[in-house]
Coordinates of N, CA and C in Angstrom, one line a residue:
M116 N 4.7 -3.6 -19.0 CA 4.6 -3.1 -21.0 C 2.9 -2.7 -20.8
W117 N 2.8 -1.6 -21.3 CA 1.6 -1.7 -21.9 C 0.8 -1.8 -23.1
R118 N 0.4 -2.6 -23.2 CA 0.1 -2.5 -24.7 C -1.4 -1.9 -25.4
A119 N -1.2 -2.4 -26.7 CA -2.7 -1.4 -27.4 C -3.8 -2.3 -27.3
I120 N -5.2 -2.0 -27.3 CA -6.1 -2.6 -26.8 C -7.9 -2.0 -27.4
A121 N -8.5 -2.8 -27.6 CA -9.0 -1.9 -28.5 C -10.0 -1.7 -27.1
S122 N -11.0 0.1 -27.3 CA -11.3 0.4 -26.3 C -13.4 -0.7 -26.5
G123 N -13.5 -0.2 -25.7 CA -14.2 -1.4 -24.6 C -14.2 -1.2 -23.1
E124 N -15.4 -2.3 -22.9 CA -14.8 -2.2 -21.0 C -14.8 -3.6 -20.8
Y125 N -13.4 -3.6 -19.4 CA -13.0 -3.8 -19.0 C -12.7 -3.6 -17.5
V126 N -12.3 -5.3 -16.1 CA -12.0 -4.5 -15.7 C -11.0 -4.5 -15.3
V127 N -10.5 -3.6 -14.1 CA -9.4 -2.9 -13.2 C -9.5 -3.7 -11.7
L128 N -7.9 -4.1 -11.4 CA -8.4 -4.0 -10.0 C -7.0 -3.3 -8.7
T129 N -7.9 -3.3 -8.8 CA -6.9 -2.2 -7.3 C -6.5 -3.1 -5.9
D130 N -4.8 -3.6 -5.9 CA -4.4 -3.8 -4.1 C -3.6 -2.5 -3.5
E131 N -4.6 -1.9 -2.5 CA -3.8 -1.2 -1.0 C -4.1 -1.8 -0.4
E132 N -3.3 -1.5 0.4 CA -2.6 -1.6 2.0 C -3.0 -0.6 2.5
Q133 N -2.9 -0.1 3.7 CA -3.3 0.3 4.7 C -2.0 1.6 5.5
I134 N -1.8 2.0 6.1 CA -0.5 3.1 5.6 C -0.7 3.3 7.4
E135 N 0.1 2.7 8.6 CA 0.2 1.7 10.2 C 0.7 3.2 10.3
G136 N 0.2 3.8 11.9 CA 0.5 4.9 12.3 C 0.0 7.0 12.1
L137 N -0.8 6.1 11.4 CA -1.2 7.9 11.1 C -2.6 8.3 11.7
S138 N -2.4 9.2 12.4 CA -3.8 10.2 12.8 C -6.0 9.3 12.6
K139 N -5.2 9.0 10.8 CA -6.3 9.1 9.6 C -6.1 7.9 9.0
I140 N -7.1 7.6 8.9 CA -6.8 5.6 8.1 C -6.4 5.8 6.2
A141 N -5.7 5.0 5.9 CA -5.1 6.0 4.5 C -4.4 4.9 3.8
Y142 N -5.0 5.1 3.3 CA -4.4 3.4 1.7 C -3.5 3.9 1.1
R143 N -2.4 2.9 0.7 CA -1.8 3.0 0.1 C -1.7 2.0 -1.8
R144 N -1.7 2.8 -3.0 CA -1.8 1.1 -3.8 C -0.9 0.9 -4.4
V145 N -0.7 -0.8 -3.5 CA 0.2 -1.4 -4.2 C 0.8 -2.5 -5.4
E146 N -0.7 -2.0 -6.0 CA -1.1 -2.4 -6.6 C -2.1 -2.0 -7.7
T147 N -1.7 -2.3 -9.9 CA -3.6 -2.4 -10.4 C -3.1 -2.9 -11.3
L148 N -4.3 -3.6 -11.9 CA -4.5 -4.9 -13.0 C -5.1 -3.9 -13.8
H149 N -5.7 -4.3 -14.6 CA -6.3 -4.4 -16.3 C -5.8 -5.7 -16.0
Q150 N -7.6 -6.4 -16.4 CA -7.9 -7.5 -16.8 C -8.3 -7.4 -18.4
M151 N -8.7 -8.9 -18.8 CA -9.4 -8.5 -20.3 C -8.9 -10.5 -21.1
P152 N -9.6 -10.4 -21.8 CA -9.9 -11.8 -22.2 C -8.4 -12.8 -23.2
A153 N -8.3 -12.8 -23.0 CA -7.4 -14.5 -22.9 C -8.1 -14.5 -24.2
R154 N -6.4 -14.8 -25.5 CA -6.9 -15.2 -27.3 C -6.5 -16.3 -27.2
S155 N -8.4 -17.5 -26.7 CA -8.1 -18.7 -26.9 C -9.1 -20.0 -27.4
A156 N -8.9 -20.1 -28.5 CA -9.9 -20.6 -29.3 C -11.1 -21.6 -27.9
S157 N -10.6 -22.2 -27.5 CA -10.8 -24.2 -26.8 C -11.7 -23.5 -25.0
Q158 N -11.0 -22.5 -24.3 CA -11.3 -21.6 -23.7 C -11.9 -20.7 -23.4
L159 N -12.6 -19.9 -22.5 CA -12.5 -18.4 -21.9 C -11.6 -18.0 -21.1
L160 N -10.6 -17.4 -21.2 CA -9.3 -16.9 -19.8 C -9.5 -15.9 -20.1
I161 N -8.5 -15.5 -18.7 CA -9.0 -13.4 -18.6 C -7.2 -13.5 -18.5
Q162 N -6.7 -12.6 -18.8 CA -5.6 -12.7 -18.6 C -5.1 -10.9 -17.3
S163 N -4.6 -10.6 -16.7 CA -4.2 -9.5 -16.4 C -3.0 -9.7 -16.1
Y164 N -2.8 -7.9 -16.3 CA -1.8 -7.3 -16.2 C -1.2 -6.6 -15.6
A165 N -0.2 -5.9 -15.2 CA -0.2 -5.1 -14.3 C -0.5 -3.0 -15.5
I166 N -0.9 -2.3 -14.1 CA -0.5 -1.6 -15.3 C -1.2 0.2 -14.5
S167 N -0.1 1.0 -15.2 CA 0.6 2.2 -13.5 C -0.5 3.0 -13.2
Q168 N -0.5 4.1 -12.6 CA -1.5 5.1 -12.8 C -1.9 5.5 -13.8
T169 N -0.7 6.7 -14.5 CA -0.6 7.2 -15.8 C -1.2 5.9 -17.3
E170 N -0.4 5.2 -17.6 CA -0.8 4.5 -17.8 C -3.2 4.3 -18.2
L171 N -3.3 3.5 -16.6 CA -4.3 4.0 -17.1 C -5.1 5.3 -16.9
D172 N -5.4 6.4 -16.7 CA -5.2 7.0 -16.0 C -5.6 7.9 -17.9
A173 N -4.4 8.0 -18.9 CA -4.4 8.0 -20.4 C -5.6 7.3 -20.8
A174 N -5.7 6.0 -20.8 CA -7.0 5.0 -21.7 C -8.3 5.0 -21.3
L175 N -7.8 6.3 -20.0 CA -9.3 6.5 -19.2 C -9.9 7.7 -19.9
M176 N -8.7 8.2 -20.1 CA -9.1 9.6 -20.8 C -9.9 9.6 -22.5
K177 N -8.5 9.1 -23.2 CA -9.1 9.1 -24.2 C -10.1 8.3 -24.3
G178 N -10.4 6.8 -23.7 CA -12.0 6.5 -23.7 C -12.9 7.6 -24.2
R179 N -12.2 8.1 -23.3 CA -13.6 9.3 -22.7 C -13.5 10.1 -24.0
H180 N -13.0 10.5 -25.0 CA -12.9 10.9 -26.4 C -12.8 10.6 -27.1
Q181 N -12.8 9.5 -27.4 CA -13.7 9.1 -28.5 C -15.1 8.8 -28.1
N182 N -15.2 9.0 -26.9 CA -17.0 8.4 -26.6 C -16.9 9.9 -27.3
V183 N -16.7 11.3 -26.5 CA -17.8 12.6 -26.5 C -18.0 12.8 -28.6
L184 N -16.7 11.8 -28.6 CA -16.8 12.1 -30.5 C -17.5 11.0 -30.8
R185 N -18.0 9.9 -30.5 CA -19.1 9.0 -30.8 C -20.2 10.4 -31.3
H186 N -20.8 10.6 -29.7 CA -21.8 11.5 -29.4 C -21.9 12.5 -30.9

């Protein structure tokens, strides 16, 4: 489930696995995680959320559009 978040810099992790049996080396994306600070008054925590490639692309396009409008 996608959560609306503020614009900013975030860590995106991808997990890929090699596709066996091909004549060239190729990889398949298995999982993409979006990391962001957790809401906690006493500790610095990081939360990770699964995100689809479509959701990631949409967020990046939205961020690029906002940056262009600010300049």
